[in-house]
Coordinates of C-alpha atoms and ligand atoms in Angstrom, one line a residue:
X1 CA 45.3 -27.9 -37.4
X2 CA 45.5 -27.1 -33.6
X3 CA 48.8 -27.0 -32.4
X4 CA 50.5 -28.9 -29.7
X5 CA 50.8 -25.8 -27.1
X6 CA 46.8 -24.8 -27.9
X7 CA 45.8 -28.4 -27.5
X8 CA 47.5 -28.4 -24.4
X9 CA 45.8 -25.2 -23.2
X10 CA 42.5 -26.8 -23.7
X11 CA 43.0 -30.2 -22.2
X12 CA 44.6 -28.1 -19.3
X13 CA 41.4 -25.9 -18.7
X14 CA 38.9 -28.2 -18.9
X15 CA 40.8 -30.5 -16.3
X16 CA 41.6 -27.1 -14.1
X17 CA 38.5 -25.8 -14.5
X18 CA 36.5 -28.5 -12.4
X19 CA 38.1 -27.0 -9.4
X20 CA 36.2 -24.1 -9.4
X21 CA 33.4 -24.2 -7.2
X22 CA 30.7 -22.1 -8.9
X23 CA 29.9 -19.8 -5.7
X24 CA 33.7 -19.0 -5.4
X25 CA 32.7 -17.0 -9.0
X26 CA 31.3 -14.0 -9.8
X27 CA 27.6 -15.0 -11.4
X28 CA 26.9 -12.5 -14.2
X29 CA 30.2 -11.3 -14.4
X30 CA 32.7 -13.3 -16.6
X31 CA 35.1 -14.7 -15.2
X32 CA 38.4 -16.5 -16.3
X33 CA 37.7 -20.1 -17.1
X34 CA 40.6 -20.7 -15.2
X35 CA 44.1 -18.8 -14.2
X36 CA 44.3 -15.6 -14.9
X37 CA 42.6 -13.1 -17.5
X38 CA 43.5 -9.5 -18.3
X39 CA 41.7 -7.3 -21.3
X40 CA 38.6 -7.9 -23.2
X41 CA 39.8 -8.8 -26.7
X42 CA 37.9 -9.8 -29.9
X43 CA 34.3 -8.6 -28.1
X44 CA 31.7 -9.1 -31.1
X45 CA 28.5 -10.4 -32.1
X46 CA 29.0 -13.5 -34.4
X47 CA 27.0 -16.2 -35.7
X48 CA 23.8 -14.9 -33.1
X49 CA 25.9 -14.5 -30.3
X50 CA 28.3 -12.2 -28.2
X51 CA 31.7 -13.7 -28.1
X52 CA 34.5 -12.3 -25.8
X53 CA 37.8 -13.4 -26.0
X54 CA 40.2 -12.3 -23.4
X55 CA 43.8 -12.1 -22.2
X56 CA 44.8 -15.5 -20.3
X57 CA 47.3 -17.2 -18.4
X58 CA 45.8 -20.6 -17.9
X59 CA 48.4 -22.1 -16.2
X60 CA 48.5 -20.1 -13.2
X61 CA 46.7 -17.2 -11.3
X62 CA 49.5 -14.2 -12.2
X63 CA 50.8 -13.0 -15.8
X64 CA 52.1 -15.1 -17.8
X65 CA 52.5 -16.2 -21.5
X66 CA 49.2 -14.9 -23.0
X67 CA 46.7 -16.8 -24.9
X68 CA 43.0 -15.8 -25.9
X69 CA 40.6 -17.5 -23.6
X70 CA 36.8 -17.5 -25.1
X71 CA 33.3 -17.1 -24.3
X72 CA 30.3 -16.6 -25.5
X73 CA 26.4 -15.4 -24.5
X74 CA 22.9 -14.5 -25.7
X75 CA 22.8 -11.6 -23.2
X76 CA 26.2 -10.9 -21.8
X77 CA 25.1 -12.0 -18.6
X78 CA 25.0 -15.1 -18.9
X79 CA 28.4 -16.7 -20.5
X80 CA 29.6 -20.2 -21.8
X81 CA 33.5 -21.4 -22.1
X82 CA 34.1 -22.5 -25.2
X83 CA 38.1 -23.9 -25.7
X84 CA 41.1 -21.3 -25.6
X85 CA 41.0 -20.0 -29.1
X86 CA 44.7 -18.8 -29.5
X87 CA 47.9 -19.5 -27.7
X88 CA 51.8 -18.4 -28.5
X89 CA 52.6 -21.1 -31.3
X90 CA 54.3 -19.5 -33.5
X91 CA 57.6 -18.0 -34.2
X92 CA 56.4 -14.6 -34.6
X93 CA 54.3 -14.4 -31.4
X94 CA 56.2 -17.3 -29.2
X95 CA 56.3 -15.0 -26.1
X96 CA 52.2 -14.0 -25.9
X97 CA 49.2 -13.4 -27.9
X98 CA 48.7 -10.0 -26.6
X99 CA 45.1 -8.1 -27.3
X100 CA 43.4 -7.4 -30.2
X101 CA 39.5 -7.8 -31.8
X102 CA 37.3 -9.2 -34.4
X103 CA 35.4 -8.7 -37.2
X104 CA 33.1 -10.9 -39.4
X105 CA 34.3 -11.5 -43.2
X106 CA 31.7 -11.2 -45.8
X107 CA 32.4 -14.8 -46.5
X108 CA 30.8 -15.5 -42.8
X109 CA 34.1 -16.1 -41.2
X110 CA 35.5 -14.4 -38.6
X111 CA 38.7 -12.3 -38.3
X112 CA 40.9 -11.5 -35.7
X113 CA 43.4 -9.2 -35.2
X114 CA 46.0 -9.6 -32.5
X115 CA 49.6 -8.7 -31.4
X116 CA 52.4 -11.1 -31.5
X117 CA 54.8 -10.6 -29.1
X118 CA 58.5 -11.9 -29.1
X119 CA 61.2 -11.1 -26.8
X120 CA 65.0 -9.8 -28.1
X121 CA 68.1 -9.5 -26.0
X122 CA 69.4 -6.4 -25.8
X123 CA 72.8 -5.1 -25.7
X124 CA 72.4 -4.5 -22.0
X125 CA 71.7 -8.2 -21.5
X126 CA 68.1 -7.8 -20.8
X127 CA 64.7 -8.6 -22.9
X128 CA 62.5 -6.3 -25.0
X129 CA 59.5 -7.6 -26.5
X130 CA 59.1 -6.9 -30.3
X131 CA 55.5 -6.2 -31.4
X132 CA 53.7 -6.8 -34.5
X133 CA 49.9 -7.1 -35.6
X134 CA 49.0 -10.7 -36.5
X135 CA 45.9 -12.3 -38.2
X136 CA 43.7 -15.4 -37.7
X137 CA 40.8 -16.7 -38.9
X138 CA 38.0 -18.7 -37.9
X139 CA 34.4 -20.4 -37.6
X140 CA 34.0 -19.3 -33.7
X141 CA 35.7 -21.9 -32.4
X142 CA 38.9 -23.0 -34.1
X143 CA 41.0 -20.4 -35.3
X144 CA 43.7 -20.5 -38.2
X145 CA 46.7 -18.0 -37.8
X146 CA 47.5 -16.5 -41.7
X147 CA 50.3 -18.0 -43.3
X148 CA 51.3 -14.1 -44.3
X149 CA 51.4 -13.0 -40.6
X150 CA 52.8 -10.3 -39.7
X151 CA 50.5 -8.1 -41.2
X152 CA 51.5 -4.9 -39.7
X153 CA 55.5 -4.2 -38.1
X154 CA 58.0 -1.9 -37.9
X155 CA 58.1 -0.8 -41.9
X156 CA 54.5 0.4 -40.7
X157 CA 55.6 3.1 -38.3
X158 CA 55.8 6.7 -38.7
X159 CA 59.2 7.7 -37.9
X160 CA 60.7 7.6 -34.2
X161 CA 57.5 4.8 -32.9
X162 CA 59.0 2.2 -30.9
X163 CA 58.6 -1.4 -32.1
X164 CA 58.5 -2.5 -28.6
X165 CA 55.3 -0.7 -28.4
X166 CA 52.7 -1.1 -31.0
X167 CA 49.9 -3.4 -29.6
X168 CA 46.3 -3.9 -29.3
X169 CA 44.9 -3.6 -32.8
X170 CA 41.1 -2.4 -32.7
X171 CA 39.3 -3.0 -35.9
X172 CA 35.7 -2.3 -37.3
X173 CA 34.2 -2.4 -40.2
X174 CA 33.2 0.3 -42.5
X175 CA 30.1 0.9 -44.4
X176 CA 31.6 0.6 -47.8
X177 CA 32.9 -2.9 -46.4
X178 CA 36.7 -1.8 -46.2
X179 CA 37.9 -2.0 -42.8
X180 CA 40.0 0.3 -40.3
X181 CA 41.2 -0.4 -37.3
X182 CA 43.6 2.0 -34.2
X183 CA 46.5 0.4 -32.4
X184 CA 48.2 2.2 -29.5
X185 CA 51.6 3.4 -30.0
X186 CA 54.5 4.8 -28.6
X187 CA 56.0 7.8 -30.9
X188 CA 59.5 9.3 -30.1
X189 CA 58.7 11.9 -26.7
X190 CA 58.0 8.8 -25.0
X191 CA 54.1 9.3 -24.2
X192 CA 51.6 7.5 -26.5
X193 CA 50.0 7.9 -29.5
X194 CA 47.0 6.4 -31.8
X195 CA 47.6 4.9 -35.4
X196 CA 45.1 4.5 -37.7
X197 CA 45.5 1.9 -40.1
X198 CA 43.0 0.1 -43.1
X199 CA 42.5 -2.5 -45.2
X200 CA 40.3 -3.0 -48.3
X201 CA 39.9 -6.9 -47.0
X202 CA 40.9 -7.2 -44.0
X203 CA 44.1 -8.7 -45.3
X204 CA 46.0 -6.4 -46.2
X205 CA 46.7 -3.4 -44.8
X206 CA 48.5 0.2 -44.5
X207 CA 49.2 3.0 -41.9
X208 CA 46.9 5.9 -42.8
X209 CA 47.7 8.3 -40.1
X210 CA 48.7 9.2 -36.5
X211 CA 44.8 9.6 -35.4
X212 CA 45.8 11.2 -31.5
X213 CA 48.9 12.3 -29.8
X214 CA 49.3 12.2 -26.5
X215 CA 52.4 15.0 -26.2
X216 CA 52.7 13.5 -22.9
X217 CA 49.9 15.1 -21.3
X218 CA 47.7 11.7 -19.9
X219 CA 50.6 9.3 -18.9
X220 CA 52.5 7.7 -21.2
X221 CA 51.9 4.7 -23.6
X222 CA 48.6 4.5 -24.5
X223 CA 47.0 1.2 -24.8
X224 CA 44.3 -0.8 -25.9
X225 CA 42.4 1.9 -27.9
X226 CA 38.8 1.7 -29.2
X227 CA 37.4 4.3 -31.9
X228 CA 33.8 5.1 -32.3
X229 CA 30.9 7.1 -33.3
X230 CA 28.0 8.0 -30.6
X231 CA 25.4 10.3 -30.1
X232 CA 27.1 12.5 -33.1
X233 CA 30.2 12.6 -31.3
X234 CA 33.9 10.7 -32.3
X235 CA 34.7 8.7 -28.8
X236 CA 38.5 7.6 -28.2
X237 CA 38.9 5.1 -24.9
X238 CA 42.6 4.1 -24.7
X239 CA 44.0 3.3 -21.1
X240 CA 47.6 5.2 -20.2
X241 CA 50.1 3.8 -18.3
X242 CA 52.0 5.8 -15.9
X243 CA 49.2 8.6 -15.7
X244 CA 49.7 11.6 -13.3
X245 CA 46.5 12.7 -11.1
X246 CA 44.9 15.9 -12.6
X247 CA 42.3 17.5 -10.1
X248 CA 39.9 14.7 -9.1
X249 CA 40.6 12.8 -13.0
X250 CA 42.7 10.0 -13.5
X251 CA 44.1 9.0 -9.9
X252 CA 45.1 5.0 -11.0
X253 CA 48.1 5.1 -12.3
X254 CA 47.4 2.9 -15.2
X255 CA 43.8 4.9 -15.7
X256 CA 41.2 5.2 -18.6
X257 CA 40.9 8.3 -20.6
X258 CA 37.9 9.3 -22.8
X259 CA 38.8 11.7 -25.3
X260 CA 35.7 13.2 -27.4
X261 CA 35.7 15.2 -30.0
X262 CA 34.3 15.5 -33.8
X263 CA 35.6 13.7 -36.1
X264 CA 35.8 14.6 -40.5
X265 CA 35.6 11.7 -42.1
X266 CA 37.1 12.9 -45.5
X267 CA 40.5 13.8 -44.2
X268 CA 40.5 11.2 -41.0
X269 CA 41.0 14.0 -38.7
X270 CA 40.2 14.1 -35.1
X271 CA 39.6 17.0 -32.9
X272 CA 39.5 16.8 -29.6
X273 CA 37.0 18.7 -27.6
X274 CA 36.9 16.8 -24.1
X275 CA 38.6 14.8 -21.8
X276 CA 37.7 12.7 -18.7
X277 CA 38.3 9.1 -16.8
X278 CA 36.0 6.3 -18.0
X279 CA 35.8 4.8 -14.4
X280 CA 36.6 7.0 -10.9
X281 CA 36.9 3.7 -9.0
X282 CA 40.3 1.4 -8.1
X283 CA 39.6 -1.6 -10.7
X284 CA 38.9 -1.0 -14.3
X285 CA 41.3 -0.8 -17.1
X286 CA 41.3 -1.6 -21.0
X287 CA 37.8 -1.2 -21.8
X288 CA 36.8 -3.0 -25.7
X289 CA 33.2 -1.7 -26.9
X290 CA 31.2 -3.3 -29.4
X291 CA 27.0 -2.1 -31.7
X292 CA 24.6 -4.6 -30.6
X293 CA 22.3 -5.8 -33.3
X294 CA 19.4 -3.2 -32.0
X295 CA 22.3 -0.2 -32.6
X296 CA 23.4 0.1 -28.5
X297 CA 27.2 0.6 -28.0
X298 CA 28.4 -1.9 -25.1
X299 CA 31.1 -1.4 -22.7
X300 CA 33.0 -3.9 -20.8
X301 CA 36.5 -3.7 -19.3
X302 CA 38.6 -5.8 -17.4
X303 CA 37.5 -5.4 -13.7
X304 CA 41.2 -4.9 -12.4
X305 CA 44.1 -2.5 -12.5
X306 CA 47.9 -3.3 -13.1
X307 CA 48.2 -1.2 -9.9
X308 CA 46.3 -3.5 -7.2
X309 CA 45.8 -6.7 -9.1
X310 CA 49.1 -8.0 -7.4
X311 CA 47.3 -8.6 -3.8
X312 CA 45.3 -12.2 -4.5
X313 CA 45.3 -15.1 -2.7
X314 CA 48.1 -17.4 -3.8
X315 CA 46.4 -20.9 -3.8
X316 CA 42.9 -19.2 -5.5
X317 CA 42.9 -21.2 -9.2
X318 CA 41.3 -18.3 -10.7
X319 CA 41.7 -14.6 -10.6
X320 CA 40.5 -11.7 -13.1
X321 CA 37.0 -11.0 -14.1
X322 CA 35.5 -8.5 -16.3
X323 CA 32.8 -5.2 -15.5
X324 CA 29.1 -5.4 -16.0
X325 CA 28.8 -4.7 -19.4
X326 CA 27.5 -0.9 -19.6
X327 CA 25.4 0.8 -22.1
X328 CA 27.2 4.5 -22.9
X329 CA 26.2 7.4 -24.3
X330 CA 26.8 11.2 -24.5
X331 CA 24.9 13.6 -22.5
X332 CA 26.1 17.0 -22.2
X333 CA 29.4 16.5 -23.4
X334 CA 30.0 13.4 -21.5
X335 CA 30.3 10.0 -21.4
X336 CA 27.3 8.7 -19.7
X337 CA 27.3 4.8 -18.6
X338 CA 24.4 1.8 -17.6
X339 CA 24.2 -0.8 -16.5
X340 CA 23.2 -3.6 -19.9
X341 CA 19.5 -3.2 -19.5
X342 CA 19.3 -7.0 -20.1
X343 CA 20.2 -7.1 -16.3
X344 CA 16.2 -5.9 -15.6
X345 CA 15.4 -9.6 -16.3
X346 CA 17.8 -10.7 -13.5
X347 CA 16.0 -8.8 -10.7
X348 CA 13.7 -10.9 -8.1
X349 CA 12.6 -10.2 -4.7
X350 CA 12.5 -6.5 -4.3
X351 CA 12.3 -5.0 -1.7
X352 CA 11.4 -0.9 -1.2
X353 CA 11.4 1.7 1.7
X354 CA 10.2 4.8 0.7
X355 CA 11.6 8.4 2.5
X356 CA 13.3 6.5 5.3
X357 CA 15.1 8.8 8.0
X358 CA 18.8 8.2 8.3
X359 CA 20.5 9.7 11.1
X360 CA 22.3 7.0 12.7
X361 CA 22.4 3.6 11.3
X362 CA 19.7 1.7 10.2
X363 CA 19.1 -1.6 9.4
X364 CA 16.4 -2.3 6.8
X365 CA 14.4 -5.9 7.1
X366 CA 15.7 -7.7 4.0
X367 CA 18.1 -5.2 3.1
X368 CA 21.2 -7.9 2.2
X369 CA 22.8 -9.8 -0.7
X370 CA 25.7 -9.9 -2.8
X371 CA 24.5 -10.5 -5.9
X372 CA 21.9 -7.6 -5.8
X373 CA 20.7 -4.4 -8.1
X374 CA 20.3 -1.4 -5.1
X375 CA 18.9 1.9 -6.6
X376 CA 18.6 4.7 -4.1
X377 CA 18.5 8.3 -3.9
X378 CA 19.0 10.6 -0.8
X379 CA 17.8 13.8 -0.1
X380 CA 18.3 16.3 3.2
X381 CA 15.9 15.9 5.8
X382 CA 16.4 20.0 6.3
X383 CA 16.9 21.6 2.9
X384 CA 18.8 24.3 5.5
X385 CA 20.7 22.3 7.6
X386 CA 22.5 19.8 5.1
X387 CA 24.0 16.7 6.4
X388 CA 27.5 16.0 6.8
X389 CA 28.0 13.0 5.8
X390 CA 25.7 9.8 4.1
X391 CA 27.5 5.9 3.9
X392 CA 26.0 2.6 2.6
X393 CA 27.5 -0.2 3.7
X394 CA 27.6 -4.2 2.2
X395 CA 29.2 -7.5 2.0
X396 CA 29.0 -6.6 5.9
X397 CA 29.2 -9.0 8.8
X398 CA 31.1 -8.0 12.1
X399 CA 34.6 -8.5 10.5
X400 CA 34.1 -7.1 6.9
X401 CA 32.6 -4.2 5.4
X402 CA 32.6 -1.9 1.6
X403 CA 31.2 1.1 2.1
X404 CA 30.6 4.1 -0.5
X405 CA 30.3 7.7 0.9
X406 CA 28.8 11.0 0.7
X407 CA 30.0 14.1 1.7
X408 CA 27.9 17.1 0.4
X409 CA 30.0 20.0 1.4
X410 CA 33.0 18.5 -0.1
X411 CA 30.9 17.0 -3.3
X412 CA 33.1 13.7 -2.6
X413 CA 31.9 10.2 -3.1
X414 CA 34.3 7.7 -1.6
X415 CA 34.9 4.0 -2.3
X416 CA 36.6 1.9 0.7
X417 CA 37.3 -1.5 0.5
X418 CA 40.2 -1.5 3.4
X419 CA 38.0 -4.2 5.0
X420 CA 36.8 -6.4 2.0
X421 CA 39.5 -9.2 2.3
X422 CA 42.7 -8.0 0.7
X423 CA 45.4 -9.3 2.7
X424 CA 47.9 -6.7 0.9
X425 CA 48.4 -2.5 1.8
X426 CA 47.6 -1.9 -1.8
X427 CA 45.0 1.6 -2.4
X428 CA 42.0 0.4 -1.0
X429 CA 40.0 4.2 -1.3
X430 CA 39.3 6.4 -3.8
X431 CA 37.5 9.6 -4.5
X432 CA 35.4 11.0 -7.2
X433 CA 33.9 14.2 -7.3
X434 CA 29.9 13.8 -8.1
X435 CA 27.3 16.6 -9.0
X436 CA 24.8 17.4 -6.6
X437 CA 22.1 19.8 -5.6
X438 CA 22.2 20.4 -2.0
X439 CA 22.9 17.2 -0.6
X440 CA 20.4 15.5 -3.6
X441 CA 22.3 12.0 -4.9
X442 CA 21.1 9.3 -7.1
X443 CA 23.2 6.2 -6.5
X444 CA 22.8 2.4 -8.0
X445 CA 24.6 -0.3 -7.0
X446 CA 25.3 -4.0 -8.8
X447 CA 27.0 -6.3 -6.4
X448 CA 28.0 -9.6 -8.0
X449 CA 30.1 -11.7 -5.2
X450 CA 33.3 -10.6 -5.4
X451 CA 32.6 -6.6 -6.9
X452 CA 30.7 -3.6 -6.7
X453 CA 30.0 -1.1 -9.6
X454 CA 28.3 2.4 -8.5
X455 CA 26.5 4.3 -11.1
X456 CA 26.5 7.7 -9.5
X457 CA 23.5 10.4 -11.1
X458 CA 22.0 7.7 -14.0
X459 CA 25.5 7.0 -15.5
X460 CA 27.1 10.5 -15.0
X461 CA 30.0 8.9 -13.3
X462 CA 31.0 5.2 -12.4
X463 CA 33.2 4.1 -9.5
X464 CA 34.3 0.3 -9.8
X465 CA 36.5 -2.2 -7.4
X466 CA 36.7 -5.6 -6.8
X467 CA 36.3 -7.5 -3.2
X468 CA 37.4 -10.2 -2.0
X469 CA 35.6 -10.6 1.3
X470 CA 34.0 -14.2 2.0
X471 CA 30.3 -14.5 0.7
X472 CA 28.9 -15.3 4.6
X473 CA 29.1 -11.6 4.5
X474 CA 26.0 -10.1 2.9
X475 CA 24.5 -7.4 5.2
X476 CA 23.8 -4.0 4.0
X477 CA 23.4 -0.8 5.8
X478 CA 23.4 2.3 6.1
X479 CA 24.2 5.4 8.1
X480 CA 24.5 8.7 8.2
X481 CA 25.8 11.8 10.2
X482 CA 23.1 14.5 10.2
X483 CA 19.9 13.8 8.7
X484 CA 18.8 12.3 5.4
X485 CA 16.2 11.0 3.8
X486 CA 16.4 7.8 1.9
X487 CA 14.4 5.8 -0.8
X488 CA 15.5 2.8 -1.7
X489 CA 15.0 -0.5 -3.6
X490 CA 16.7 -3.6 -3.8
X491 CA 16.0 -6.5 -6.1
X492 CA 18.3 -10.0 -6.1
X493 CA 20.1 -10.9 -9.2
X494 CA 19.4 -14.5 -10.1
Ligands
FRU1 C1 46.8 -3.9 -21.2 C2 47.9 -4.8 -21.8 C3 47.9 -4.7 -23.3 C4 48.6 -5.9 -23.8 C5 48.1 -6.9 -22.7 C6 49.0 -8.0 -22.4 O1 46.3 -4.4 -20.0 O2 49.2 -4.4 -21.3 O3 48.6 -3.5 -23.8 O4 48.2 -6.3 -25.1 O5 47.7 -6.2 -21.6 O6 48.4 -9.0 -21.6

C-alpha cells in the first residue's frame, strides 16, 4: 500500500539517478542516491545486512520536504540503493519525515521510529512546525506507517518542552526485550534537553524521564541524540545548534557534543563526568551509532554542517554524503575513533618511505590519489631544535590544494580547504588542539574524492571536511619549515 507521493519518489530517483556519473561520487562513502541527504537515520543491522536510511530531498540538491532515502551493505563500505522507504503522506507528518531509527521486532519485522513534522500558522502570520514521534513498520523494503500514529506528542512532555521541538527519536532495544529510546528536546530556558522514553513492545510508549539538561551551557536545542554503553562508560552524542566556542571545543556552530558519564540503571540516572566535540573539523554533524554483530559500536555521521553546506554548485544533481564509518571507544576518559577496519581490505598499491627528511617540500614518487588510506608519523630531525611548522598537502594540482598542518609550539593542527573548489566565502579552516611530545604526531588520512577524514594520535581526535575540488587533482605533498622526519605509507582504496 505505497502511496501516490512515495511511488512518486521512487519512480523519480531511479529516473534521476541515471545522471550521476559514478566518478562524480564519493566511492566508499554513501552518498545520496540522488538530491540531497542530511542525518543518518534508522542505521541497523537487519536481515544480514547494515541498512542506513537517511534524511532526503529527492527532488532537488537543497532542503526540502524530507523523506527517508535507503541503503544497504555487507561491510558499510560498499552500499546499494534500495527505493525511498518513507515520504510525507500523511496528515500528521505532511510537511517532512524528519529523523529517527530502527529496531527489529521479535516477530522479524522491523520498526522504525521517526518524527512527523506539520507546519501551523501562527498568530504572527508565520509557520511553526509541530513535532510528534511516528511509527512504521516493515520487511526492509516497504514500510507501513501505524494506523495509531502519533505515538508520542505534546501530552508526553514534561512541563514548559516546546512542541515545536521534540525530534529525532533514538531507540534500542533492551535485554529483557522492552525497548527505550532518547529524543532531543527543547525544555522552557530555551537550550535543549534529552527525554527518555519506553515501551514494553515497541508500540506503545511513555516518557520516563528528562535523561540530560543542557541549562544552556552547549548551544541550544539539542538534536539527534544517541544513548549508549561502551568500554563501561554511559556515552551521550546529541548535536547543538547555536553552540558557542569554548577554548579549542565546539567552534561549528551547529557542533557535536559527547557527554560521558556513568550511568545507574535502576533509577535511569545519568551523571556526567566529561565533555568534548565528536569531530574538530568543518563537516560533521548528527552522528547515529549502531553494535555490529561481533559487539563493535559504529559511528557514522552526516559529512556536512548546517553552517557551510549552503556553498554547492547549483546544477550538481546530488549533494550530501555521509563519514567513514568509525569504530569508537574510550580511552582515558575519551572518546577514541577509527576508521571501520573493514577498510584494511580496500587497501592496494602501497607505497612506503621510511625516515624521510622534510625541510622544504618534497615530492614522493607515487605519493598521489584521492581515494587513498595515508598513515604517517613525524618526528624532529633535532630533538633540540623543534620545527616550526609540518604541512601535507592533497587533491593538489597547480590551481587546487587541502592541506592539514602542524605547528608544535602552538600544539595546533589546522584544516584548510580555501582552495578545494568552494566557490562561496563560507569557513574554509579550522583548528584543533592535538597532544604531542615534542614535535612527535601520528596522523592517518582517508581521502574518498570529494573528503578527507584525519585521525590525529590513533583516534584521539578526528578533523573532517568535505572538498569539492575536480578529481584531475590528485597530487600529494608535503613540506615543512625546519626539519622533520617523516615515515609514511600510502595504499589506494579500491
Ligand atoms: C538535524 C536535523 C534534525 C531533523 C532533520 C531534518 O540535522 O535538523 O533535527 O530531524 O535534521 O532534516
Amino acid at each position: 500500500m505505497t502511496s501516490q507521493t512515495l511511488r512518486e519518489a521512487r519512480t523519480y530517483e531511479e529516473a534521476s539517478e541515471k545522471f550521476i556519473k559514478k566518478e562524480d561520487r564519493p566511492d566508499f562513502h554513501l552518498s545520496t542516491r540522488t538530491g540531497w541527504l542530511n542525518d543518518p537515520n534508522g542505521f541497523s543491522y537487519y536481515k544480514g545486512e547494515y541498512h542506513m536510511f537517511y534524511q532526503y530531498h529527492p527532488y532537488d540538491s537543497h532542503w526540502g520536504p524530507m523523506h527517508w532515502g535507503h541503503a544497504v551493505s555487507k561491510d558499510l563500505l560498499h552500499w546499494r540503493y534500495l527505493p525511498a522507504a518513507l515520504a510525507p503522506d500523511e496528515f500528521y507528518d505532511r510537511d517532512g519525515c524528519f529523523s529517527g531509527s530502527a529496531v527489529e521486532l521479535p516477530d522479524g519485522r522491523q520498526l522504525l521510529m521517526y518524527t512527523g513534522v506539520v507546519k501551523e500558522r501562527q498568530k504572527n502570520g508565520g509557520f511553526s512546525e509541530v513535532q510528534t514521534q511516528c511509527l512504521a513498520v516493515g520487511d526492509g523494503l516497504d514500510y507501513e506507517k501505524y494506523e495509531n500514529n502519533p505515538v508520542l506528542d505534546e501530552k508526553d512532555l514534561p512541563p514548559g518542552s516546546s512542541r515545536f521541538d521534540f525530534r529525532d527519536p533514538k531507540m534500542w532495544k533492551k535485554e529483557d526485550g522492552t525497548y527505550c529510546c532518547v529524543i532531543g528536546s527543547r525544555p522552557a530556558d530555551g537550550s535543549g534537553q534529552i527525554l527518555l522514553y519506553t515501551s514494553e513492545d515497541g508500540f506503545h510508549w511513555s516518557f520516563q524521564k528528562i535523561l540530560a539538561s543542557n541549562n544552556n551551557r552547549f548551544g541550544k536545542m539539542w538534536e539527534c541524540p544517541d544513548f549508549f554503553m561502551l568500554d563501561g562508560k554511559a556515552v551521550l552524542l546529541t548535536s547543538p545548534q547555536d553552540m558557542l566556542p569554548q577554548g579549542f571545543e565546539y567552534h561549528n556552530g551547529n557542533g557535536t557534543l559527547c557527554l560521558i558519564g556513568d550511568f545507574d540503571e535502576e533509577t535511569d540516572t545519568f551523571t556526567e563526568q566529561h565533555n568534548q566535540s565528536i569531530d574538530y573539523g568543518i563537516d560533521f554533524y548528527a552522528p547515529q551509532t549502531i553494535l555490529t554483530p561481533d559487539g563493535r559500536r559504529v559511528m557514522i555521521g552526516w559529512m556536512q554542517n548546517w553552517d557551510t553546506c549552503g556553498g554547492h554548485v547549483q546544477e550538481n544533481l546530488w549533494f550530501g554524503q555521509m563519514s567513514l564509518p568509525r569504530e569508537i571507544f574510550i580511552k582515558n576518559g575519551r572518546l577514541y575513533q577509527k576508521p571501520i577496519r573493514e577498510l584494511y581490505d580496500m587497501r592496494s598499491g602501497k607505497v612506503e618511505y621510511q625516515s624521510v627528511l622534510v625541510s622544504d617540500t618534497v615530492n614522493l614518487e607515487g605519493m598521489k590519489g584521492r581515494k587513498a588510506d595515508i598513515e604517517l608519523s613525524i618526528w624532529p630531525e633535532d630533538e633540540k631544535n623543534v620545527y616550526h611548522k609540518f604541512s601535507v598537502r592533497f587533491a593538489q594540482n597547480a590551481q587546487y590544494q587541502t592541506s592539514v598542518s602542524f605547528r608544535p609550539k602552538e600544539s595546533v593542527l589546522k584544516i584548510d580547504r580555501k582552495f578545494s573548489g568552494s566557490r562561496r566565502a563560507v569557513i574554509h579552516q579550522r583548528r584543533s588542539k592535538v597532544n604531542h611530545e615534542n614535535g612527535r604526531l601520528k596522523l592517518r588520512l582517508i581521502l574518498d574524492q570529494y573528503s578527507v577524514e584525519i585521525f590525529v594520535n590513533d583516534g584521539e581526535q578526528v578533523m573532517t571536511a568535505t572538498m569539492y575540488t575536480e578529481r584531475e587533482a590528485d597530487g600529494i605533498s608535503f613540506c615543512a619549515d625546519g626539519e622533520v622526519r617523516m615515515d609514511v605509507v600510502k595504499y589506494d582504496l579500491v
